[in-house]
Short mmCIF file of C-alpha atoms in Angstrom, two decimals:
data_model
loop_
_atom_site.label_atom_id
_atom_site.label_comp_id
_atom_site.label_asym_id
_atom_site.label_seq_id
_atom_site.Cartn_x
_atom_site.Cartn_y
_atom_site.Cartn_z
CA MET A 17 4.47 14.95 26.89
CA ASN A 18 5.90 10.60 27.68
CA THR A 19 9.44 11.81 26.16
CA LYS A 20 10.86 8.70 28.12
CA LEU A 21 8.94 6.24 26.33
CA ILE A 22 8.90 7.96 22.73
CA GLU A 23 12.68 8.23 23.22
CA THR A 24 12.76 4.59 24.47
CA LEU A 25 10.53 2.87 21.62
CA LYS A 26 12.75 4.97 18.98
CA THR A 27 15.95 3.12 20.32
CA ARG A 28 14.32 -0.19 19.08
CA LEU A 29 13.70 1.04 15.91
CA PRO A 30 16.29 -1.70 13.96
CA GLU A 31 14.75 -4.47 15.38
CA LEU A 32 10.94 -2.98 14.32
CA LYS A 33 12.42 -2.22 11.12
CA GLN A 34 13.70 -6.12 10.57
CA TRP A 35 10.25 -7.33 11.60
CA GLN A 36 8.18 -5.04 8.97
CA GLU A 37 10.77 -5.70 6.17
CA SER A 38 11.12 -9.24 6.65
CA MET A 39 7.06 -9.41 6.27
CA HIS A 40 7.59 -6.98 3.41
CA GLN A 41 9.30 -8.50 1.54
CA SER A 42 7.09 -11.95 1.68
CA PRO A 43 3.58 -10.84 1.22
CA GLU A 44 0.82 -12.65 1.07
CA LEU A 45 -2.63 -12.23 -0.43
CA SER A 46 -5.65 -11.94 2.26
CA MET A 47 -6.61 -15.11 3.80
CA GLN A 48 -4.00 -17.26 2.15
CA GLU A 49 -1.26 -15.83 4.98
CA GLU A 50 0.14 -18.71 6.47
CA ASN A 51 3.42 -18.04 6.84
CA THR A 52 3.49 -14.07 7.41
CA SER A 53 0.93 -15.96 10.99
CA LYS A 54 3.64 -18.12 11.47
CA PHE A 55 6.45 -15.64 11.30
CA ILE A 56 4.24 -13.52 13.64
CA ALA A 57 3.36 -16.19 16.32
CA GLU A 58 6.84 -16.73 16.47
CA LYS A 59 7.88 -13.41 17.98
CA LEU A 60 5.01 -13.44 20.45
CA LYS A 61 6.16 -16.80 21.71
CA SER A 62 9.72 -15.56 21.94
CA PHE A 63 8.64 -12.52 24.28
CA GLY A 64 8.03 -15.36 26.69
CA GLU A 65 4.62 -13.81 28.26
CA PHE A 66 1.85 -14.10 26.00
CA GLU A 67 -0.68 -16.85 25.69
CA VAL A 68 -0.75 -16.83 22.60
CA VAL A 69 -3.89 -18.67 20.27
CA GLU A 70 -3.27 -19.31 16.53
CA GLY A 71 -6.02 -20.54 13.92
CA VAL A 72 -8.65 -17.67 15.17
CA GLY A 73 -10.50 -17.13 11.77
CA LYS A 74 -8.49 -19.17 10.13
CA TYR A 75 -4.93 -17.46 10.40
CA GLY A 76 -5.55 -15.04 12.66
CA ILE A 77 -3.89 -14.87 15.96
CA VAL A 78 -4.73 -13.47 19.67
CA ALA A 79 -2.11 -13.15 22.15
CA THR A 80 -3.27 -12.14 25.43
CA LEU A 81 -1.20 -10.17 28.37
CA LYS A 82 -2.57 -10.51 32.12
CA ASN A 83 -1.16 -8.54 34.84
CA GLY A 84 -2.76 -7.32 38.00
CA ASN A 85 -5.94 -8.33 39.58
CA SER A 86 -8.72 -6.08 37.62
CA SER A 87 -11.20 -7.37 35.41
CA LYS A 88 -10.67 -4.79 32.98
CA SER A 89 -9.31 -5.67 29.19
CA ILE A 90 -8.45 -4.08 25.65
CA GLY A 91 -8.22 -5.42 22.35
CA ILE A 92 -5.60 -3.95 20.30
CA ARG A 93 -5.76 -4.91 16.12
CA ALA A 94 -3.41 -4.99 13.68
CA ASP A 95 -3.73 -6.37 10.18
CA PHE A 96 -1.48 -8.26 8.12
CA ASP A 97 -2.68 -9.09 4.39
CA ALA A 98 -1.09 -7.79 1.75
CA LEU A 99 -2.36 -6.84 -1.79
CA PRO A 100 -2.75 -8.21 -5.66
CA ILE A 101 -0.44 -5.31 -7.02
CA GLN A 102 3.51 -5.11 -8.40
CA GLU A 103 5.47 -3.31 -6.34
CA ASP A 104 7.30 -0.66 -8.20
CA ASN A 105 9.91 0.72 -5.64
CA ASN A 106 13.82 -0.19 -5.27
CA LEU A 107 14.01 -1.01 -1.70
CA ALA A 108 16.48 -2.83 -0.43
CA TYR A 109 13.71 -5.37 0.84
CA LYS A 110 11.17 -5.10 -1.84
CA SER A 111 8.55 -7.80 -2.26
CA THR A 112 10.28 -11.03 -3.90
CA LYS A 113 6.68 -12.12 -5.17
CA ASP A 114 5.73 -11.11 -8.30
CA GLY A 115 1.68 -9.43 -8.48
CA VAL A 116 1.72 -8.94 -4.69
CA GLY A 117 3.04 -6.44 -2.55
CA HIS A 118 2.45 -4.52 1.10
CA LEU A 119 1.20 -1.63 -0.43
CA CYS A 120 -1.07 -0.26 2.42
CA GLY A 121 1.32 -0.63 5.52
CA HIS A 122 -0.14 -4.11 7.08
CA ASP A 123 3.21 -5.04 7.60
CA GLY A 124 3.97 -1.81 9.65
CA HIS A 125 1.15 -1.88 11.46
CA THR A 126 1.85 -5.51 12.40
CA ALA A 127 5.35 -4.20 13.81
CA MET A 128 4.25 -1.49 15.72
CA ALA A 129 2.02 -4.04 17.25
CA LEU A 130 4.53 -6.50 18.25
CA GLY A 131 7.01 -3.74 19.24
CA ALA A 132 4.27 -2.75 21.60
CA ALA A 133 3.45 -6.12 22.89
CA LYS A 134 7.30 -6.61 23.70
CA TYR A 135 7.53 -3.48 25.55
CA LEU A 136 4.57 -4.67 27.65
CA ALA A 137 5.91 -8.20 28.41
CA GLU A 138 8.79 -6.71 29.79
CA THR A 139 7.39 -3.35 32.07
CA LYS A 140 4.08 -4.67 32.94
CA ASN A 141 2.91 -1.12 33.91
CA PHE A 142 -0.69 -2.00 33.72
CA ASP A 143 -3.69 -3.76 35.71
CA GLY A 144 -5.89 -5.72 33.61
CA THR A 145 -5.65 -7.72 30.86
CA VAL A 146 -4.69 -6.65 26.66
CA HIS A 147 -5.37 -8.99 23.68
CA PHE A 148 -3.22 -8.17 20.59
CA ILE A 149 -5.77 -9.13 17.70
CA PHE A 150 -3.42 -9.77 14.45
CA GLN A 151 -5.83 -10.08 12.13
CA PRO A 152 -5.82 -11.39 8.29
CA GLY A 153 -8.14 -10.78 5.23
CA GLU A 154 -8.58 -7.10 5.70
CA GLU A 155 -8.17 -6.02 2.01
CA THR A 156 -11.05 -8.44 0.97
CA MET A 157 -13.26 -7.64 4.17
CA GLN A 158 -13.08 -11.21 5.23
CA GLY A 159 -10.85 -11.17 8.21
CA ALA A 160 -12.68 -9.26 10.92
CA PRO A 161 -16.05 -11.64 10.51
CA ALA A 162 -13.81 -14.32 10.28
CA MET A 163 -12.34 -14.13 13.11
CA ILE A 164 -15.32 -12.82 15.10
CA GLU A 165 -17.17 -15.95 13.57
CA ASP A 166 -14.65 -18.18 15.54
CA GLY A 167 -15.78 -16.81 18.73
CA LEU A 168 -13.00 -13.90 18.97
CA PHE A 169 -15.02 -11.54 21.84
CA GLU A 170 -16.41 -14.59 23.50
CA ARG A 171 -13.20 -16.45 23.76
CA PHE A 172 -11.09 -13.40 24.67
CA PRO A 173 -13.37 -11.06 26.28
CA MET A 174 -12.64 -7.70 26.30
CA ASP A 175 -14.38 -4.21 27.18
CA GLU A 176 -13.09 -1.98 24.13
CA VAL A 177 -11.59 -2.55 21.01
CA TYR A 178 -8.59 -0.32 19.18
CA ALA A 179 -7.16 -0.19 15.69
CA LEU A 180 -5.04 2.61 13.83
CA HIS A 181 -4.11 2.89 9.99
CA ASN A 182 -1.09 4.95 8.41
CA MET A 183 -2.50 7.56 6.15
CA PRO A 184 -0.05 9.02 3.00
CA THR A 185 -0.54 12.89 2.65
CA GLY A 186 -0.96 13.25 6.65
CA GLU A 187 1.56 15.31 8.66
CA PHE A 188 3.93 12.41 9.33
CA GLY A 189 2.95 11.65 13.21
CA LYS A 190 0.05 12.99 13.32
CA PHE A 191 -2.64 11.35 15.02
CA ILE A 192 -5.96 12.30 12.87
CA PHE A 193 -9.03 11.07 15.29
CA ARG A 194 -13.08 11.62 14.32
CA GLU A 195 -16.00 10.22 16.39
CA GLY A 196 -19.58 8.52 14.65
CA GLU A 197 -18.94 7.76 11.11
CA THR A 198 -15.45 7.41 9.60
CA MET A 199 -15.36 5.20 6.93
CA ALA A 200 -17.79 4.09 4.15
CA ALA A 201 -19.80 0.76 4.06
CA VAL A 202 -18.47 -1.13 0.72
CA ASP A 203 -20.30 -3.26 -1.66
CA ASN A 204 -17.93 -5.27 -4.31
CA TRP A 205 -20.60 -6.25 -6.84
CA GLU A 206 -20.07 -7.96 -10.18
CA ILE A 207 -22.19 -7.43 -12.95
CA GLU A 208 -22.43 -10.18 -15.88
CA ILE A 209 -23.80 -8.86 -19.04
CA GLU A 210 -24.52 -11.95 -21.97
CA GLY A 211 -25.44 -10.85 -25.19
CA LYS A 212 -24.55 -13.44 -28.65
CA GLY A 213 -21.81 -14.08 -30.20
CA SER A 214 -20.63 -12.96 -33.71
CA HIS A 215 -18.32 -11.92 -36.66
CA GLY A 216 -17.47 -8.25 -35.96
CA ALA A 217 -18.47 -7.78 -39.92
CA ILE A 218 -21.90 -9.06 -39.44
CA PRO A 219 -23.06 -7.47 -35.99
CA GLU A 220 -26.71 -7.86 -37.12
CA LEU A 221 -26.08 -11.72 -36.45
CA GLY A 222 -25.20 -10.51 -32.89
CA ILE A 223 -26.18 -9.11 -29.75
CA ASP A 224 -23.33 -7.32 -28.67
CA PRO A 225 -22.52 -7.18 -25.15
CA MET A 226 -20.01 -4.75 -24.90
CA VAL A 227 -22.77 -1.79 -26.08
CA CYS A 228 -24.66 -2.96 -23.73
CA ALA A 229 -22.21 -2.47 -20.60
CA SER A 230 -20.62 0.44 -21.72
CA SER A 231 -24.53 2.04 -21.88
CA LEU A 232 -24.50 0.61 -18.19
CA VAL A 233 -21.39 2.07 -16.90
CA MET A 234 -22.49 5.65 -17.86
CA ALA A 235 -25.90 4.97 -16.51
CA LEU A 236 -24.43 4.38 -13.55
CA GLN A 237 -22.38 7.06 -13.17
CA SER A 238 -25.87 8.91 -12.77
CA ILE A 239 -26.58 7.21 -9.73
CA VAL A 240 -25.03 9.52 -7.53
CA SER A 241 -25.45 13.06 -9.55
CA ARG A 242 -28.92 12.28 -9.82
CA ASN A 243 -30.24 10.55 -6.74
CA VAL A 244 -28.16 11.02 -3.56
CA SER A 245 -27.95 14.38 -1.91
CA PRO A 246 -25.10 16.42 -2.10
CA TRP A 247 -24.64 16.14 1.54
CA LYS A 248 -24.42 12.33 1.39
CA GLU A 249 -21.43 10.69 0.71
CA CYS A 250 -21.68 7.97 -1.59
CA VAL A 251 -19.03 6.35 -4.70
CA VAL A 252 -20.33 4.30 -7.50
CA ASN A 253 -16.70 2.92 -8.97
CA VAL A 254 -16.73 0.73 -11.67
CA GLY A 255 -13.09 -0.34 -11.91
CA ALA A 256 -13.04 -3.15 -14.26
CA PHE A 257 -14.46 -3.91 -17.49
CA ASN A 258 -13.68 -7.14 -19.19
CA ALA A 259 -14.93 -8.24 -22.95
CA GLY A 260 -13.70 -9.39 -25.79
CA THR A 261 -10.48 -10.77 -27.12
CA ALA A 262 -10.12 -9.13 -31.17
CA GLY A 263 -11.33 -6.21 -32.73
CA ASN A 264 -13.30 -8.65 -35.47
CA ILE A 265 -15.23 -10.61 -32.83
CA ILE A 266 -18.35 -9.65 -30.91
CA PRO A 267 -17.99 -11.58 -27.36
CA GLN A 268 -20.32 -13.50 -26.06
CA LYS A 269 -20.17 -11.45 -22.56
CA ALA A 270 -18.94 -8.83 -20.86
CA HIS A 271 -17.89 -8.41 -17.09
CA LEU A 272 -17.81 -5.47 -14.77
CA LYS A 273 -16.40 -4.88 -11.42
CA LEU A 274 -17.86 -2.15 -8.70
CA SER A 275 -17.39 -0.83 -6.06
CA ILE A 276 -20.18 1.14 -4.04
CA ARG A 277 -19.11 3.16 -0.59
CA ASN A 278 -21.87 4.84 1.39
CA MET A 279 -21.90 6.40 4.78
CA ASP A 280 -25.70 5.67 5.31
CA SER A 281 -27.44 2.81 5.46
CA GLU A 282 -30.49 3.96 4.15
CA ASN A 283 -29.03 5.45 1.24
CA ARG A 284 -26.81 2.63 0.65
CA LYS A 285 -30.11 0.59 0.28
CA MET A 286 -31.50 2.92 -2.31
CA VAL A 287 -27.91 2.95 -4.34
CA LEU A 288 -27.99 -0.71 -4.45
CA GLU A 289 -31.76 -0.67 -5.77
CA ARG A 290 -30.78 1.71 -8.14
CA ILE A 291 -28.12 -0.61 -9.80
CA LYS A 292 -30.38 -3.37 -9.94
CA THR A 293 -33.21 -1.35 -11.40
CA MET A 294 -30.44 0.07 -13.92
CA THR A 295 -28.41 -3.17 -15.14
CA LYS A 296 -32.23 -4.82 -15.51
CA ALA A 297 -33.39 -1.84 -17.74
CA GLN A 298 -30.40 -1.54 -20.03
CA ALA A 299 -30.17 -5.46 -20.65
CA GLU A 300 -33.42 -5.26 -21.76
CA ALA A 301 -33.24 -2.58 -23.86
CA PHE A 302 -30.25 -4.10 -25.88
CA GLY A 303 -31.60 -7.52 -26.06
CA CYS A 304 -28.86 -9.24 -23.60
CA THR A 305 -29.42 -11.06 -20.04
CA TYR A 306 -27.47 -10.33 -16.89
CA SER A 307 -26.51 -11.61 -13.51
CA ILE A 308 -25.53 -9.67 -10.41
CA LYS A 309 -22.92 -11.50 -7.85
CA GLU A 310 -23.32 -9.35 -4.89
CA GLY A 311 -19.74 -10.34 -3.11
CA ILE A 312 -19.12 -9.71 0.77
CA ILE A 313 -21.16 -6.51 1.88
CA GLY A 314 -18.88 -4.12 4.43
CA SER A 315 -20.39 -2.08 7.19
CA VAL A 316 -19.88 1.71 8.25
CA LEU A 317 -17.23 2.19 10.54
CA VAL A 318 -18.24 4.15 13.31
CA ASN A 319 -16.01 5.37 16.17
CA SER A 320 -17.75 5.44 19.82
CA PRO A 321 -17.37 8.93 20.71
CA ASN A 322 -16.31 7.82 24.67
CA GLN A 323 -13.63 5.57 23.40
CA THR A 324 -12.41 8.23 21.04
CA ARG A 325 -12.08 11.20 23.27
CA LYS A 326 -10.05 8.50 25.69
CA ALA A 327 -7.41 7.84 23.05
CA LEU A 328 -7.46 11.10 22.03
CA GLU A 329 -6.70 12.66 25.06
CA ILE A 330 -3.94 10.09 26.01
CA ALA A 331 -2.33 10.61 22.55
CA LYS A 332 -2.19 13.87 23.49
CA ASN A 333 -1.16 13.25 26.61
CA THR A 334 2.14 11.40 25.05
CA PHE A 335 2.35 13.18 21.79
CA GLY A 336 1.94 16.61 22.78
CA GLU A 337 -1.24 18.74 21.46
CA GLU A 338 0.38 19.60 18.20
CA LYS A 339 0.35 16.09 16.83
CA VAL A 340 -3.00 15.18 17.52
CA THR A 341 -6.49 16.60 15.79
CA ASP A 342 -9.97 15.47 16.38
CA GLN A 343 -11.03 17.27 13.12
CA GLY A 344 -10.54 14.12 11.56
CA PHE A 345 -12.15 13.19 7.67
CA ALA A 346 -14.64 10.55 6.75
CA PHE A 347 -12.87 8.62 4.35
CA MET A 348 -14.55 7.11 1.56
CA GLY A 349 -11.97 3.81 1.95
CA SER A 350 -13.18 0.63 4.10
CA GLU A 351 -12.21 -1.29 6.97
CA ASP A 352 -13.74 -4.39 7.75
CA PHE A 353 -12.39 -3.42 11.55
CA ALA A 354 -16.01 -1.84 11.32
CA PHE A 355 -17.57 -5.36 12.37
CA MET A 356 -15.17 -5.34 15.35
CA LEU A 357 -16.74 -1.77 16.37
CA GLU A 358 -20.37 -3.52 15.87
CA LYS A 359 -19.62 -5.33 18.60
CA LYS A 360 -17.33 -3.68 20.71
CA PRO A 361 -17.18 0.48 21.55
CA GLY A 362 -13.63 1.49 20.61
CA ASN A 363 -11.39 3.85 17.91
CA TYR A 364 -9.92 3.75 14.93
CA VAL A 365 -7.40 6.31 14.29
CA MET A 366 -5.30 7.31 11.13
CA LEU A 367 -1.86 8.22 11.62
CA GLY A 368 0.06 10.55 9.25
CA ASN A 369 2.33 9.10 7.02
CA GLY A 370 3.69 12.05 5.40
CA ASP A 371 4.04 13.23 1.72
CA GLY A 372 4.03 10.20 -0.25
CA TYR A 373 2.17 8.12 -2.81
CA MET A 374 -1.45 6.98 -1.64
CA LEU A 375 -2.39 3.79 -0.37
CA HIS A 376 -3.02 1.12 -3.19
CA HIS A 377 -0.62 2.71 -5.53
CA PRO A 378 2.62 0.56 -6.65
CA LYS A 379 5.13 3.14 -5.81
CA TYR A 380 3.22 3.35 -2.00
CA GLN A 381 5.83 3.33 0.73
CA PHE A 382 5.21 2.91 4.71
CA ASN A 383 7.43 5.69 6.33
CA GLN A 384 9.49 3.07 8.55
CA ASP A 385 9.68 6.13 10.99
CA LEU A 386 6.67 5.38 12.32
CA LEU A 387 7.22 2.19 13.65
CA PRO A 388 7.98 3.39 16.68
CA ILE A 389 5.15 6.09 17.23
CA GLY A 390 2.69 3.72 16.62
CA ALA A 391 4.15 1.06 19.49
CA ALA A 392 4.43 4.05 21.67
CA TYR A 393 0.69 4.86 20.95
CA TRP A 394 -0.40 1.86 21.70
CA VAL A 395 1.98 1.43 25.03
CA ALA A 396 0.48 4.38 26.35
CA LEU A 397 -3.25 3.64 25.27
CA THR A 398 -2.55 0.03 27.39
CA GLU A 399 -1.28 1.77 30.44
CA GLN A 400 -3.53 4.20 30.69
CA LEU A 401 -6.68 2.62 29.93
CA LEU A 402 -5.53 -0.40 32.12
CA LYS A 403 -3.87 1.99 34.91
CA LYS A 404 -2.86 0.42 38.07
#
């Protein structure tokens, strides 16, 4: 174990908490993080050693630190957007914005990366280049593609790229590694069913889109159970059903929002085709018309075997074998870091947040004691991958 590194970062917990709490109190939604981006850039500039480039993919930041003569380089990515959820906690640093909250821990991820960046700027115990990538828009799957399209890997060449995410219910401070397919591709679709509005007392003069949409919701549940092998991970979820304004009105339209997740690209194609086929058939059966908005396409997050094994060994050497496992699970959540891993080899690791509410819950809380652990991991990874 690298007890010295861990204990040194623990002494910096008050500063790390201050950064995290400041971001937590002033959350900003995906691709609207103007003030958060400025806050991060100001901290990085205050460290004095980084070349800080702002506005990469709108609000993204890349902070570059070079030392020695090696041509080796790595990227460390942290996200910083919040969610459109009302926080239900009694924290002294609770969100001050109604309906917006850091209920996924991205504020903590950013504070960890800032802590590591400051430490590395002071010690420079590595030979090569480290790029800290601070990314907006993870929750909407927009941030990584935007930064990549803006030349992330051409403007800031790097051999490998790494990221982490806290995981509630996971043992506190335990690093959970997995090779290969780790997180699902996501397709966020919207389906609009249009009928013919009427008075609720004379339904024969209308065409009820709510009945059609209700039938479609039930039909969609058969896709996974009757078309997907039990050995394949797949989810078709209807998370929103919006229609009507009063009990005596047959509405003109009904609107569904879907989240479709797959671990297999061929399976994904089949599932999406089945949704289209079912929607068309249900609409025709009830005399309605329909439209489908396909939204931003996700991608399966695939951890590179070599980089995963290297990161795992570094974590073991730093925190002890009991705090590291290679028996990670495939998680049906989605992550736009997948787009970065399509361009560069790397790893995405889960870090146990301890018992508590799951990500995206109104009562979720990021465990602040994780801050020095995450910072120490990034320092150890940089020092070992870019070893002098």
